[in-house]
């Protein structure tokens, strides 16, 4: 099972290095590397932060910044790879 991006970062000693503010303008990709859009906003919603993504056609969608949604964060490549977001859309 995938450990989730928070746990992966913690194992690499990067837990403090990843800030949600750094997600702004990152590209969001599906598990196959297909671009879904770009992060345009971060909102607090209850117990979770939520990322807003603008798609290439100008539409917007939201998804929670939780390990069940985010598979990998690559700060250097400015990329967020996500699991299947169907349950969150």
mmCIF file of C-alpha atoms in Angstrom, residues 2-83:
data_model
loop_
_atom_site.group_PDB
_atom_site.id
_atom_site.type_symbol
_atom_site.label_atom_id
_atom_site.label_comp_id
_atom_site.label_asym_id
_atom_site.label_seq_id
_atom_site.Cartn_x
_atom_site.Cartn_y
_atom_site.Cartn_z
ATOM 1 C CA UNK A 2 1.094 3.540 -0.722
ATOM 2 C CA UNK A 3 2.318 5.258 2.431
ATOM 3 C CA UNK A 4 1.038 8.678 1.354
ATOM 4 C CA UNK A 5 3.045 11.789 0.601
ATOM 5 C CA UNK A 6 3.266 12.989 4.237
ATOM 6 C CA UNK A 7 4.822 9.696 5.356
ATOM 7 C CA UNK A 8 7.099 9.533 2.312
ATOM 8 C CA UNK A 9 8.364 13.044 3.063
ATOM 9 C CA UNK A 10 8.856 12.202 6.731
ATOM 10 C CA UNK A 11 10.965 9.167 5.832
ATOM 11 C CA UNK A 12 13.133 11.403 3.651
ATOM 12 C CA UNK A 13 13.404 13.985 6.444
ATOM 13 C CA UNK A 14 11.434 16.522 4.418
ATOM 14 C CA UNK A 15 8.293 16.814 6.509
ATOM 15 C CA UNK A 16 9.067 20.385 7.501
ATOM 16 C CA UNK A 17 10.212 21.246 3.988
ATOM 17 C CA UNK A 18 6.766 20.716 2.439
ATOM 18 C CA UNK A 19 4.394 23.604 2.974
ATOM 19 C CA UNK A 20 0.986 23.765 1.340
ATOM 20 C CA UNK A 21 1.858 27.308 0.232
ATOM 21 C CA UNK A 22 4.418 25.709 -2.086
ATOM 22 C CA UNK A 23 1.588 23.894 -3.888
ATOM 23 C CA UNK A 24 0.375 27.122 -5.550
ATOM 24 C CA UNK A 25 1.107 26.998 -9.307
ATOM 25 C CA UNK A 26 2.142 23.317 -9.167
ATOM 26 C CA UNK A 27 0.918 21.015 -11.909
ATOM 27 C CA UNK A 28 -1.509 18.306 -10.796
ATOM 28 C CA UNK A 29 -1.210 14.978 -12.634
ATOM 29 C CA UNK A 30 -3.122 11.730 -12.507
ATOM 30 C CA UNK A 31 -1.400 8.429 -11.704
ATOM 31 C CA UNK A 32 -0.358 8.037 -15.362
ATOM 32 C CA UNK A 33 1.275 11.473 -15.514
ATOM 33 C CA UNK A 34 -1.522 13.140 -17.477
ATOM 34 C CA UNK A 35 -1.920 16.809 -16.499
ATOM 35 C CA UNK A 36 -5.198 17.642 -14.752
ATOM 36 C CA UNK A 37 -4.485 21.323 -14.128
ATOM 37 C CA UNK A 38 -2.639 23.784 -11.925
ATOM 38 C CA UNK A 39 -3.148 24.581 -8.236
ATOM 39 C CA UNK A 40 -4.635 28.063 -7.918
ATOM 40 C CA UNK A 41 -5.762 28.139 -4.295
ATOM 41 C CA UNK A 42 -5.647 26.497 -0.890
ATOM 42 C CA UNK A 43 -8.566 26.662 1.533
ATOM 43 C CA UNK A 44 -9.170 25.416 5.063
ATOM 44 C CA UNK A 45 -12.297 23.301 5.272
ATOM 45 C CA UNK A 46 -13.029 21.697 8.594
ATOM 46 C CA UNK A 47 -10.150 19.403 9.511
ATOM 47 C CA UNK A 48 -8.560 19.314 6.042
ATOM 48 C CA UNK A 49 -7.007 21.764 3.647
ATOM 49 C CA UNK A 50 -8.489 21.753 0.158
ATOM 50 C CA UNK A 51 -6.648 22.483 -3.081
ATOM 51 C CA UNK A 52 -8.330 24.341 -5.934
ATOM 52 C CA UNK A 53 -7.181 23.318 -9.401
ATOM 53 C CA UNK A 54 -7.748 25.150 -12.695
ATOM 54 C CA UNK A 55 -8.016 22.691 -15.574
ATOM 55 C CA UNK A 56 -6.557 23.390 -19.039
ATOM 56 C CA UNK A 57 -10.046 24.324 -20.299
ATOM 57 C CA UNK A 58 -10.502 26.898 -17.507
ATOM 58 C CA UNK A 59 -12.824 24.883 -15.267
ATOM 59 C CA UNK A 60 -12.054 24.485 -11.556
ATOM 60 C CA UNK A 61 -12.286 21.587 -9.142
ATOM 61 C CA UNK A 62 -11.391 21.009 -5.501
ATOM 62 C CA UNK A 63 -9.847 18.062 -3.713
ATOM 63 C CA UNK A 64 -8.618 17.502 -0.145
ATOM 64 C CA UNK A 65 -4.895 17.644 0.664
ATOM 65 C CA UNK A 66 -4.924 14.212 2.287
ATOM 66 C CA UNK A 67 -2.915 11.010 1.624
ATOM 67 C CA UNK A 68 -6.003 9.316 0.150
ATOM 68 C CA UNK A 69 -5.934 11.925 -2.645
ATOM 69 C CA UNK A 70 -2.247 12.880 -2.991
ATOM 70 C CA UNK A 71 0.099 10.110 -4.083
ATOM 71 C CA UNK A 72 3.323 12.105 -4.480
ATOM 72 C CA UNK A 73 4.605 15.664 -4.234
ATOM 73 C CA UNK A 74 7.719 16.593 -6.196
ATOM 74 C CA UNK A 75 8.758 20.077 -5.075
ATOM 75 C CA UNK A 76 11.683 20.244 -7.528
ATOM 76 C CA UNK A 77 9.488 19.357 -10.513
ATOM 77 C CA UNK A 78 6.569 21.487 -9.185
ATOM 78 C CA UNK A 79 4.284 18.475 -9.568
ATOM 79 C CA UNK A 80 1.586 16.823 -7.482
ATOM 80 C CA UNK A 81 0.622 13.319 -8.565
ATOM 81 C CA UNK A 82 -2.793 12.256 -7.311
ATOM 82 C CA UNK A 83 -4.677 9.019 -6.824
#
